[in-house]
Short mmCIF file of N, CA and C and ligand atoms in Angstrom, two decimals:
data_model
loop_
_atom_site.label_atom_id
_atom_site.label_comp_id
_atom_site.label_asym_id
_atom_site.label_seq_id
_atom_site.Cartn_x
_atom_site.Cartn_y
_atom_site.Cartn_z
N MET A 1 0.83 -1.19 0.00
CA MET A 1 0.00 0.00 0.00
C MET A 1 0.88 1.25 0.00
N THR A 2 0.63 2.17 -0.90
CA THR A 2 1.37 3.43 -0.92
C THR A 2 0.38 4.58 -0.92
N ASP A 3 0.59 5.54 0.00
CA ASP A 3 -0.36 6.64 0.14
C ASP A 3 -0.17 7.67 -0.96
N GLN A 4 1.07 8.00 -1.30
CA GLN A 4 1.34 9.00 -2.32
C GLN A 4 2.58 8.61 -3.10
N ALA A 5 2.91 9.42 -4.12
CA ALA A 5 3.92 9.02 -5.07
C ALA A 5 5.31 8.72 -4.48
N SER A 6 5.88 9.65 -3.72
CA SER A 6 7.25 9.46 -3.23
C SER A 6 7.27 9.36 -1.72
N PRO A 7 7.12 8.17 -1.17
CA PRO A 7 7.02 8.03 0.28
C PRO A 7 8.28 8.49 1.01
N ARG A 8 8.09 9.22 2.11
CA ARG A 8 9.22 9.63 2.96
C ARG A 8 9.33 8.73 4.18
N VAL A 9 8.23 8.04 4.50
CA VAL A 9 8.22 7.15 5.66
C VAL A 9 7.73 5.77 5.19
N ALA A 10 8.39 4.72 5.64
CA ALA A 10 7.93 3.36 5.36
C ALA A 10 7.48 2.73 6.67
N VAL A 11 6.25 2.25 6.69
CA VAL A 11 5.72 1.56 7.87
C VAL A 11 5.67 0.07 7.55
N LEU A 12 6.51 -0.68 8.23
CA LEU A 12 6.55 -2.13 8.02
C LEU A 12 5.91 -2.83 9.21
N MET A 13 5.29 -3.97 8.94
CA MET A 13 4.78 -4.79 10.04
C MET A 13 5.00 -6.26 9.69
N GLY A 14 5.18 -7.06 10.73
CA GLY A 14 5.59 -8.44 10.51
C GLY A 14 4.50 -9.36 10.02
N SER A 15 3.24 -8.96 10.24
CA SER A 15 2.13 -9.86 9.89
C SER A 15 0.88 -9.03 9.64
N ALA A 16 -0.04 -9.62 8.88
CA ALA A 16 -1.35 -8.97 8.67
C ALA A 16 -2.06 -8.79 10.01
N SER A 17 -1.73 -9.64 10.99
CA SER A 17 -2.39 -9.53 12.30
C SER A 17 -1.96 -8.25 13.04
N ASP A 18 -0.92 -7.57 12.55
CA ASP A 18 -0.44 -6.33 13.18
C ASP A 18 -1.18 -5.10 12.65
N LYS A 19 -1.95 -5.28 11.57
CA LYS A 19 -2.56 -4.13 10.90
C LYS A 19 -3.47 -3.28 11.80
N PRO A 20 -4.34 -3.88 12.60
CA PRO A 20 -5.25 -3.04 13.39
C PRO A 20 -4.51 -2.06 14.31
N VAL A 21 -3.36 -2.47 14.82
CA VAL A 21 -2.60 -1.57 15.71
C VAL A 21 -1.76 -0.59 14.89
N MET A 22 -1.09 -1.07 13.86
CA MET A 22 -0.20 -0.21 13.09
C MET A 22 -0.96 0.83 12.26
N GLY A 23 -2.27 0.62 12.12
CA GLY A 23 -3.11 1.62 11.45
C GLY A 23 -3.03 2.97 12.13
N ALA A 24 -2.71 2.98 13.43
CA ALA A 24 -2.58 4.26 14.15
C ALA A 24 -1.44 5.09 13.57
N ALA A 25 -0.42 4.43 13.05
CA ALA A 25 0.70 5.17 12.42
C ALA A 25 0.24 5.77 11.09
N PHE A 26 -0.53 4.99 10.33
CA PHE A 26 -1.06 5.52 9.05
C PHE A 26 -1.91 6.76 9.32
N ASP A 27 -2.74 6.69 10.37
CA ASP A 27 -3.64 7.82 10.67
C ASP A 27 -2.85 9.10 10.91
N VAL A 28 -1.78 8.99 11.69
CA VAL A 28 -0.97 10.18 12.00
C VAL A 28 -0.31 10.73 10.73
N LEU A 29 0.26 9.84 9.93
CA LEU A 29 0.97 10.30 8.72
C LEU A 29 0.00 10.95 7.74
N ARG A 30 -1.21 10.41 7.66
CA ARG A 30 -2.25 11.03 6.81
C ARG A 30 -2.62 12.40 7.35
N GLU A 31 -2.79 12.48 8.68
CA GLU A 31 -3.18 13.75 9.31
C GLU A 31 -2.18 14.85 8.97
N PHE A 32 -0.90 14.52 8.92
CA PHE A 32 0.13 15.51 8.65
C PHE A 32 0.47 15.63 7.16
N GLY A 33 -0.19 14.84 6.34
CA GLY A 33 0.06 14.92 4.89
C GLY A 33 1.44 14.44 4.49
N VAL A 34 1.98 13.50 5.28
CA VAL A 34 3.31 12.94 4.96
C VAL A 34 3.14 11.74 4.03
N PRO A 35 3.78 11.75 2.86
CA PRO A 35 3.70 10.59 1.97
C PRO A 35 4.36 9.36 2.60
N PHE A 36 3.65 8.26 2.59
CA PHE A 36 4.20 7.06 3.23
C PHE A 36 3.83 5.82 2.43
N THR A 37 4.54 4.76 2.75
CA THR A 37 4.17 3.46 2.20
C THR A 37 4.05 2.47 3.35
N GLY A 38 3.26 1.45 3.19
CA GLY A 38 3.11 0.43 4.22
C GLY A 38 3.31 -0.95 3.61
N ARG A 39 4.03 -1.82 4.33
CA ARG A 39 4.27 -3.18 3.82
C ARG A 39 4.15 -4.20 4.95
N ILE A 40 3.68 -5.37 4.61
CA ILE A 40 3.74 -6.51 5.53
C ILE A 40 4.93 -7.35 5.09
N LEU A 41 5.98 -7.31 5.91
CA LEU A 41 7.22 -8.05 5.61
C LEU A 41 7.77 -8.55 6.94
N SER A 42 8.25 -9.74 6.96
CA SER A 42 8.69 -10.35 8.21
C SER A 42 10.19 -10.65 8.19
N ALA A 43 10.85 -10.27 9.29
CA ALA A 43 12.28 -10.56 9.41
C ALA A 43 12.55 -12.05 9.33
N HIS A 44 11.58 -12.84 9.79
CA HIS A 44 11.79 -14.29 9.85
C HIS A 44 11.21 -15.03 8.65
N ARG A 45 10.00 -14.59 8.23
CA ARG A 45 9.30 -15.33 7.17
C ARG A 45 9.67 -14.85 5.76
N THR A 46 10.07 -13.58 5.64
CA THR A 46 10.44 -13.05 4.31
C THR A 46 11.73 -12.23 4.38
N PRO A 47 12.80 -12.84 4.86
CA PRO A 47 14.04 -12.06 5.07
C PRO A 47 14.59 -11.44 3.78
N ASP A 48 14.50 -12.14 2.67
CA ASP A 48 15.05 -11.60 1.42
C ASP A 48 14.27 -10.37 0.96
N GLN A 49 12.94 -10.45 1.12
CA GLN A 49 12.10 -9.33 0.70
C GLN A 49 12.31 -8.10 1.59
N VAL A 50 12.60 -8.33 2.87
CA VAL A 50 12.88 -7.20 3.77
C VAL A 50 14.13 -6.46 3.27
N ARG A 51 15.19 -7.21 3.01
CA ARG A 51 16.44 -6.59 2.55
C ARG A 51 16.23 -5.85 1.21
N ASP A 52 15.52 -6.49 0.29
CA ASP A 52 15.28 -5.86 -1.02
C ASP A 52 14.48 -4.57 -0.86
N PHE A 53 13.48 -4.62 0.03
CA PHE A 53 12.64 -3.43 0.21
C PHE A 53 13.45 -2.28 0.79
N ILE A 54 14.30 -2.55 1.75
CA ILE A 54 15.10 -1.48 2.36
C ILE A 54 15.98 -0.83 1.29
N GLU A 55 16.59 -1.66 0.47
CA GLU A 55 17.47 -1.11 -0.58
C GLU A 55 16.70 -0.25 -1.56
N SER A 56 15.55 -0.75 -2.03
CA SER A 56 14.81 0.00 -3.06
C SER A 56 14.15 1.23 -2.47
N SER A 57 13.60 1.13 -1.25
CA SER A 57 12.90 2.28 -0.69
C SER A 57 13.88 3.37 -0.27
N THR A 58 15.07 2.98 0.17
CA THR A 58 16.08 3.98 0.51
C THR A 58 16.48 4.74 -0.76
N ALA A 59 16.66 4.00 -1.85
CA ALA A 59 17.01 4.65 -3.12
C ALA A 59 15.88 5.57 -3.58
N ASP A 60 14.64 5.22 -3.24
CA ASP A 60 13.49 6.02 -3.66
C ASP A 60 13.22 7.21 -2.74
N GLY A 61 13.96 7.35 -1.64
CA GLY A 61 13.83 8.56 -0.81
C GLY A 61 13.14 8.38 0.52
N VAL A 62 12.87 7.14 0.94
CA VAL A 62 12.31 6.94 2.28
C VAL A 62 13.36 7.41 3.31
N ALA A 63 12.91 8.26 4.24
CA ALA A 63 13.85 8.84 5.21
C ALA A 63 13.79 8.16 6.57
N VAL A 64 12.63 7.61 6.91
CA VAL A 64 12.44 7.00 8.23
C VAL A 64 11.68 5.69 8.07
N PHE A 65 12.12 4.68 8.81
CA PHE A 65 11.43 3.38 8.81
C PHE A 65 10.76 3.17 10.17
N ILE A 66 9.48 2.80 10.13
CA ILE A 66 8.76 2.42 11.35
C ILE A 66 8.46 0.93 11.23
N CYS A 67 8.81 0.17 12.26
CA CYS A 67 8.65 -1.29 12.19
C CYS A 67 7.83 -1.79 13.36
N GLY A 68 6.68 -2.36 13.10
CA GLY A 68 5.86 -2.95 14.14
C GLY A 68 5.95 -4.46 14.07
N ALA A 69 6.22 -5.09 15.21
CA ALA A 69 6.28 -6.56 15.23
C ALA A 69 6.04 -7.06 16.65
N GLY A 70 5.50 -8.26 16.73
CA GLY A 70 5.27 -8.87 18.03
C GLY A 70 6.17 -10.07 18.22
N MET A 71 6.03 -10.71 19.40
CA MET A 71 6.79 -11.91 19.77
C MET A 71 8.31 -11.63 19.69
N ALA A 72 9.07 -12.47 18.96
CA ALA A 72 10.52 -12.23 18.81
C ALA A 72 10.68 -11.13 17.76
N ALA A 73 10.46 -9.89 18.19
CA ALA A 73 10.31 -8.76 17.26
C ALA A 73 11.67 -8.30 16.73
N HIS A 74 12.14 -8.95 15.70
CA HIS A 74 13.45 -8.65 15.14
C HIS A 74 13.40 -7.74 13.93
N LEU A 75 12.18 -7.37 13.49
CA LEU A 75 12.06 -6.62 12.24
C LEU A 75 12.84 -5.30 12.28
N ALA A 76 12.63 -4.51 13.35
CA ALA A 76 13.30 -3.21 13.42
C ALA A 76 14.82 -3.38 13.42
N GLY A 77 15.30 -4.35 14.17
CA GLY A 77 16.74 -4.56 14.25
C GLY A 77 17.33 -4.97 12.92
N VAL A 78 16.62 -5.81 12.20
CA VAL A 78 17.11 -6.25 10.90
C VAL A 78 17.10 -5.09 9.91
N VAL A 79 16.02 -4.29 9.95
CA VAL A 79 15.97 -3.11 9.07
C VAL A 79 17.14 -2.18 9.41
N ALA A 80 17.35 -1.94 10.71
CA ALA A 80 18.43 -1.04 11.13
C ALA A 80 19.80 -1.55 10.68
N ALA A 81 19.94 -2.87 10.61
CA ALA A 81 21.21 -3.44 10.18
C ALA A 81 21.51 -3.15 8.71
N HIS A 82 20.43 -2.83 7.95
CA HIS A 82 20.59 -2.63 6.51
C HIS A 82 20.53 -1.18 6.08
N THR A 83 20.32 -0.24 7.03
CA THR A 83 20.22 1.17 6.62
C THR A 83 20.85 2.05 7.69
N THR A 84 21.30 3.24 7.29
CA THR A 84 21.77 4.23 8.27
C THR A 84 20.69 5.28 8.53
N ARG A 85 19.51 5.10 7.95
CA ARG A 85 18.40 6.02 8.22
C ARG A 85 17.71 5.63 9.53
N PRO A 86 17.00 6.58 10.17
CA PRO A 86 16.40 6.27 11.47
C PRO A 86 15.36 5.14 11.38
N VAL A 87 15.43 4.25 12.36
CA VAL A 87 14.49 3.12 12.45
C VAL A 87 13.79 3.21 13.80
N LEU A 88 12.46 3.21 13.77
CA LEU A 88 11.65 3.34 14.97
C LEU A 88 10.85 2.06 15.15
N ALA A 89 10.95 1.46 16.33
CA ALA A 89 10.30 0.17 16.57
C ALA A 89 9.02 0.34 17.38
N VAL A 90 7.99 -0.40 17.00
CA VAL A 90 6.76 -0.47 17.77
C VAL A 90 6.56 -1.92 18.20
N PRO A 91 6.84 -2.23 19.47
CA PRO A 91 6.62 -3.59 19.94
C PRO A 91 5.12 -3.86 20.04
N LEU A 92 4.69 -5.04 19.64
CA LEU A 92 3.26 -5.35 19.63
C LEU A 92 2.96 -6.54 20.53
N SER A 93 1.75 -6.54 21.04
CA SER A 93 1.33 -7.64 21.89
C SER A 93 0.80 -8.78 21.03
N ALA A 94 1.51 -9.89 20.98
CA ALA A 94 1.06 -11.08 20.26
C ALA A 94 1.54 -12.27 21.09
N GLY A 95 0.93 -13.40 20.93
CA GLY A 95 1.35 -14.54 21.77
C GLY A 95 0.89 -14.35 23.20
N ASN A 96 1.59 -14.95 24.15
CA ASN A 96 1.10 -15.01 25.53
C ASN A 96 1.82 -14.09 26.50
N LEU A 97 2.72 -13.24 26.03
CA LEU A 97 3.53 -12.45 26.96
C LEU A 97 3.19 -10.97 26.97
N GLY A 98 2.10 -10.62 26.30
CA GLY A 98 1.56 -9.26 26.42
C GLY A 98 2.41 -8.16 25.81
N GLY A 99 3.39 -8.50 25.00
CA GLY A 99 4.20 -7.47 24.36
C GLY A 99 5.53 -7.23 25.04
N LEU A 100 5.69 -7.76 26.26
CA LEU A 100 6.98 -7.59 26.95
C LEU A 100 8.09 -8.28 26.15
N ASP A 101 7.75 -9.41 25.56
CA ASP A 101 8.71 -10.13 24.70
C ASP A 101 9.19 -9.24 23.56
N ALA A 102 8.23 -8.60 22.87
CA ALA A 102 8.57 -7.75 21.73
C ALA A 102 9.32 -6.50 22.17
N LEU A 103 8.92 -5.96 23.33
CA LEU A 103 9.61 -4.77 23.85
C LEU A 103 11.09 -5.07 24.11
N LEU A 104 11.35 -6.18 24.77
CA LEU A 104 12.75 -6.53 25.08
C LEU A 104 13.53 -6.87 23.81
N ALA A 105 12.88 -7.57 22.89
CA ALA A 105 13.56 -7.93 21.64
C ALA A 105 13.91 -6.67 20.85
N SER A 106 13.04 -5.65 20.93
CA SER A 106 13.27 -4.42 20.17
C SER A 106 14.34 -3.54 20.81
N VAL A 107 14.28 -3.46 22.13
CA VAL A 107 15.11 -2.46 22.82
C VAL A 107 16.55 -2.94 23.04
N GLN A 108 16.75 -4.25 23.09
CA GLN A 108 18.07 -4.77 23.44
C GLN A 108 18.98 -4.90 22.22
N MET A 109 19.13 -3.80 21.49
CA MET A 109 20.01 -3.82 20.33
C MET A 109 21.47 -3.72 20.76
N PRO A 110 22.35 -4.43 20.10
CA PRO A 110 23.78 -4.28 20.43
C PRO A 110 24.25 -2.90 20.01
N GLY A 111 25.22 -2.36 20.77
CA GLY A 111 25.78 -1.05 20.46
C GLY A 111 26.27 -0.99 19.02
N GLY A 112 25.94 0.10 18.33
CA GLY A 112 26.38 0.26 16.95
C GLY A 112 25.25 0.24 15.94
N ILE A 113 24.12 -0.37 16.34
CA ILE A 113 22.96 -0.44 15.43
C ILE A 113 21.74 0.09 16.20
N PRO A 114 21.54 1.42 16.16
CA PRO A 114 20.46 1.99 16.99
C PRO A 114 19.07 1.78 16.42
N VAL A 115 18.13 1.56 17.35
CA VAL A 115 16.71 1.51 17.03
C VAL A 115 16.00 2.33 18.11
N GLY A 116 15.16 3.27 17.71
CA GLY A 116 14.34 4.01 18.68
C GLY A 116 13.11 3.18 18.99
N VAL A 117 12.84 2.94 20.27
CA VAL A 117 11.74 2.03 20.63
C VAL A 117 10.63 2.81 21.33
N TYR A 118 9.41 2.56 20.91
CA TYR A 118 8.25 3.26 21.45
C TYR A 118 7.40 2.30 22.28
N ALA A 119 6.28 2.80 22.77
CA ALA A 119 5.44 2.00 23.68
C ALA A 119 4.85 0.78 22.95
N VAL A 120 4.49 -0.21 23.72
CA VAL A 120 3.81 -1.38 23.16
C VAL A 120 2.41 -0.97 22.68
N GLY A 121 2.10 -1.32 21.43
CA GLY A 121 0.74 -1.15 20.94
C GLY A 121 0.46 0.19 20.29
N LYS A 122 -0.83 0.59 20.34
CA LYS A 122 -1.29 1.75 19.57
C LYS A 122 -0.61 3.06 19.93
N ALA A 123 -0.35 3.27 21.23
CA ALA A 123 0.33 4.51 21.62
C ALA A 123 1.71 4.56 20.98
N GLY A 124 2.36 3.40 20.90
CA GLY A 124 3.68 3.34 20.27
C GLY A 124 3.61 3.61 18.78
N ALA A 125 2.59 3.06 18.13
CA ALA A 125 2.44 3.28 16.68
C ALA A 125 2.21 4.77 16.41
N LYS A 126 1.37 5.38 17.24
CA LYS A 126 1.08 6.81 17.08
C LYS A 126 2.33 7.64 17.32
N ASN A 127 3.05 7.35 18.41
CA ASN A 127 4.23 8.15 18.73
C ASN A 127 5.38 7.93 17.76
N ALA A 128 5.52 6.72 17.26
CA ALA A 128 6.57 6.48 16.25
C ALA A 128 6.29 7.32 15.01
N ALA A 129 5.01 7.39 14.62
CA ALA A 129 4.67 8.20 13.44
C ALA A 129 4.90 9.68 13.73
N LEU A 130 4.55 10.12 14.95
CA LEU A 130 4.81 11.53 15.31
C LEU A 130 6.31 11.82 15.32
N ALA A 131 7.08 10.87 15.79
CA ALA A 131 8.54 11.06 15.80
C ALA A 131 9.07 11.14 14.36
N ALA A 132 8.51 10.34 13.48
CA ALA A 132 8.92 10.41 12.06
C ALA A 132 8.59 11.79 11.49
N VAL A 133 7.42 12.30 11.86
CA VAL A 133 7.04 13.66 11.41
C VAL A 133 8.03 14.68 11.97
N GLN A 134 8.41 14.52 13.23
CA GLN A 134 9.37 15.44 13.85
C GLN A 134 10.70 15.41 13.11
N ILE A 135 11.14 14.23 12.72
CA ILE A 135 12.42 14.11 11.99
C ILE A 135 12.31 14.84 10.66
N LEU A 136 11.22 14.61 9.95
CA LEU A 136 11.04 15.28 8.64
C LEU A 136 10.88 16.79 8.81
N ALA A 137 10.27 17.19 9.94
CA ALA A 137 10.02 18.62 10.18
C ALA A 137 11.31 19.41 10.42
N LEU A 138 12.40 18.71 10.71
CA LEU A 138 13.68 19.42 10.89
C LEU A 138 14.08 20.17 9.62
N SER A 139 13.61 19.68 8.47
CA SER A 139 13.94 20.36 7.21
C SER A 139 12.67 20.74 6.44
N ASP A 140 11.57 20.93 7.18
CA ASP A 140 10.30 21.29 6.53
C ASP A 140 9.51 22.20 7.48
N GLU A 141 9.59 23.50 7.23
CA GLU A 141 9.00 24.49 8.14
C GLU A 141 7.48 24.31 8.25
N GLY A 142 6.82 23.97 7.14
CA GLY A 142 5.37 23.77 7.15
C GLY A 142 4.97 22.63 8.08
N LEU A 143 5.73 21.57 8.03
CA LEU A 143 5.48 20.41 8.88
C LEU A 143 5.72 20.79 10.35
N ALA A 144 6.77 21.56 10.59
CA ALA A 144 7.08 22.00 11.95
C ALA A 144 5.91 22.82 12.51
N GLU A 145 5.31 23.68 11.70
CA GLU A 145 4.16 24.48 12.15
C GLU A 145 2.97 23.58 12.44
N ARG A 146 2.77 22.56 11.62
CA ARG A 146 1.63 21.65 11.85
C ARG A 146 1.83 20.88 13.16
N LEU A 147 3.08 20.55 13.48
CA LEU A 147 3.35 19.88 14.76
C LEU A 147 2.99 20.78 15.93
N LYS A 148 3.31 22.06 15.80
CA LYS A 148 2.97 22.99 16.89
C LYS A 148 1.46 23.08 17.04
N GLY A 149 0.74 23.11 15.92
CA GLY A 149 -0.72 23.15 15.95
C GLY A 149 -1.30 21.91 16.60
N HIS A 150 -0.67 20.77 16.33
CA HIS A 150 -1.11 19.50 16.90
C HIS A 150 -0.97 19.52 18.42
N ARG A 151 0.13 20.07 18.90
CA ARG A 151 0.33 20.19 20.35
C ARG A 151 -0.72 21.12 20.97
N ARG A 152 -0.99 22.26 20.29
CA ARG A 152 -1.98 23.21 20.81
C ARG A 152 -3.35 22.55 20.89
N ALA A 153 -3.70 21.76 19.88
CA ALA A 153 -5.00 21.08 19.86
C ALA A 153 -5.10 20.10 21.02
N GLN A 154 -3.98 19.44 21.36
CA GLN A 154 -3.99 18.51 22.50
C GLN A 154 -4.25 19.23 23.80
N VAL A 155 -3.61 20.39 23.95
CA VAL A 155 -3.81 21.18 25.16
C VAL A 155 -5.29 21.56 25.28
N ASP A 156 -5.86 22.04 24.18
CA ASP A 156 -7.27 22.47 24.18
C ASP A 156 -8.18 21.30 24.57
N LYS A 157 -7.87 20.12 24.04
CA LYS A 157 -8.71 18.95 24.30
C LYS A 157 -8.69 18.56 25.79
N VAL A 158 -7.49 18.57 26.38
CA VAL A 158 -7.40 18.20 27.80
C VAL A 158 -8.08 19.25 28.66
N LEU A 159 -7.87 20.53 28.33
CA LEU A 159 -8.48 21.58 29.14
C LEU A 159 -10.00 21.56 29.03
N ALA A 160 -10.51 21.22 27.85
CA ALA A 160 -11.97 21.12 27.68
C ALA A 160 -12.51 19.98 28.53
N ALA A 161 -11.77 18.86 28.56
CA ALA A 161 -12.20 17.71 29.38
C ALA A 161 -12.16 18.07 30.86
N ASP A 162 -11.13 18.84 31.24
CA ASP A 162 -10.99 19.28 32.63
C ASP A 162 -12.16 20.16 33.03
N GLU A 163 -12.55 21.08 32.14
CA GLU A 163 -13.67 21.99 32.41
C GLU A 163 -14.98 21.20 32.54
N GLU A 164 -15.12 20.22 31.66
CA GLU A 164 -16.33 19.40 31.68
C GLU A 164 -16.42 18.62 32.99
N LEU A 165 -15.28 18.08 33.44
CA LEU A 165 -15.26 17.36 34.72
C LEU A 165 -15.66 18.28 35.86
N GLY A 166 -15.11 19.51 35.82
CA GLY A 166 -15.44 20.48 36.86
C GLY A 166 -16.94 20.75 36.90
N SER A 167 -17.54 20.89 35.71
CA SER A 167 -18.99 21.17 35.65
C SER A 167 -19.77 19.99 36.19
N GLU A 168 -19.33 18.77 35.84
CA GLU A 168 -20.04 17.58 36.32
C GLU A 168 -19.99 17.50 37.85
N LEU A 169 -18.80 17.81 38.41
CA LEU A 169 -18.64 17.74 39.86
C LEU A 169 -19.46 18.83 40.56
N ASP A 170 -19.48 20.02 39.95
CA ASP A 170 -20.26 21.13 40.51
C ASP A 170 -21.74 20.80 40.55
N ALA A 171 -22.17 20.09 39.48
CA ALA A 171 -23.60 19.74 39.38
C ALA A 171 -23.97 18.64 40.38
N GLY A 172 -22.94 18.05 40.98
CA GLY A 172 -23.16 17.01 42.01
C GLY A 172 -23.62 15.71 41.42
C1 LIG B 201 5.37 -11.37 14.46
O1 LIG B 201 4.67 -12.43 15.02
C2 LIG B 201 4.32 -10.50 13.85
O2 LIG B 201 4.77 -9.17 13.82
C3 LIG B 201 3.11 -10.69 14.74
O3 LIG B 201 2.99 -9.65 15.69
C4 LIG B 201 3.41 -12.00 15.43
C5 LIG B 201 2.38 -13.07 15.13
O4 LIG B 201 2.24 -13.20 13.73
P1 LIG B 201 1.08 -14.10 13.12
O5 LIG B 201 1.32 -15.49 13.60
O6 LIG B 201 -0.23 -13.51 13.62
O7 LIG B 201 1.22 -13.96 11.62
O8 LIG B 201 6.28 -11.80 13.51
#
């Protein structure tokens, strides 16, 4: 799946079963108008295709890789081994260990091959996408302004909820 012509962010996931959670990353990238591509590729089940994709997408201008995987989550590490561009990992809850397995597999990279690791699940997918936007915004003033607007909207939302709670409590 490709959102627009020249993707700047590639969102990879290890299995179709990861799609419902990794969709949160697509939502953020769409919200900011960042061209992205999404692929289901597995470090274990399709190792050759992972390597080929990294080579071709890097040549095509992908700047940041987001990798969601559960269980023995090696996708981000393998991608990082093949590129010097930033790789952001989203550990996912699959199997019986609630995502702790994927979190540890993602975060315990040997020195020399960095991977940025986000929260397990949807919050991680959302934040990894926001981090990708932040990286791109370093050289895109329009994107940087949209990030500031996004932060302001969050403040407004929390304050509105706070006011509503106050009214509910006042009403007894
Ligand atoms: C990982 O194993 C995938 O990223 C997924 O989270 C997990 C289970 O995959 P399926 O057995 O559902 O395909 O590689």
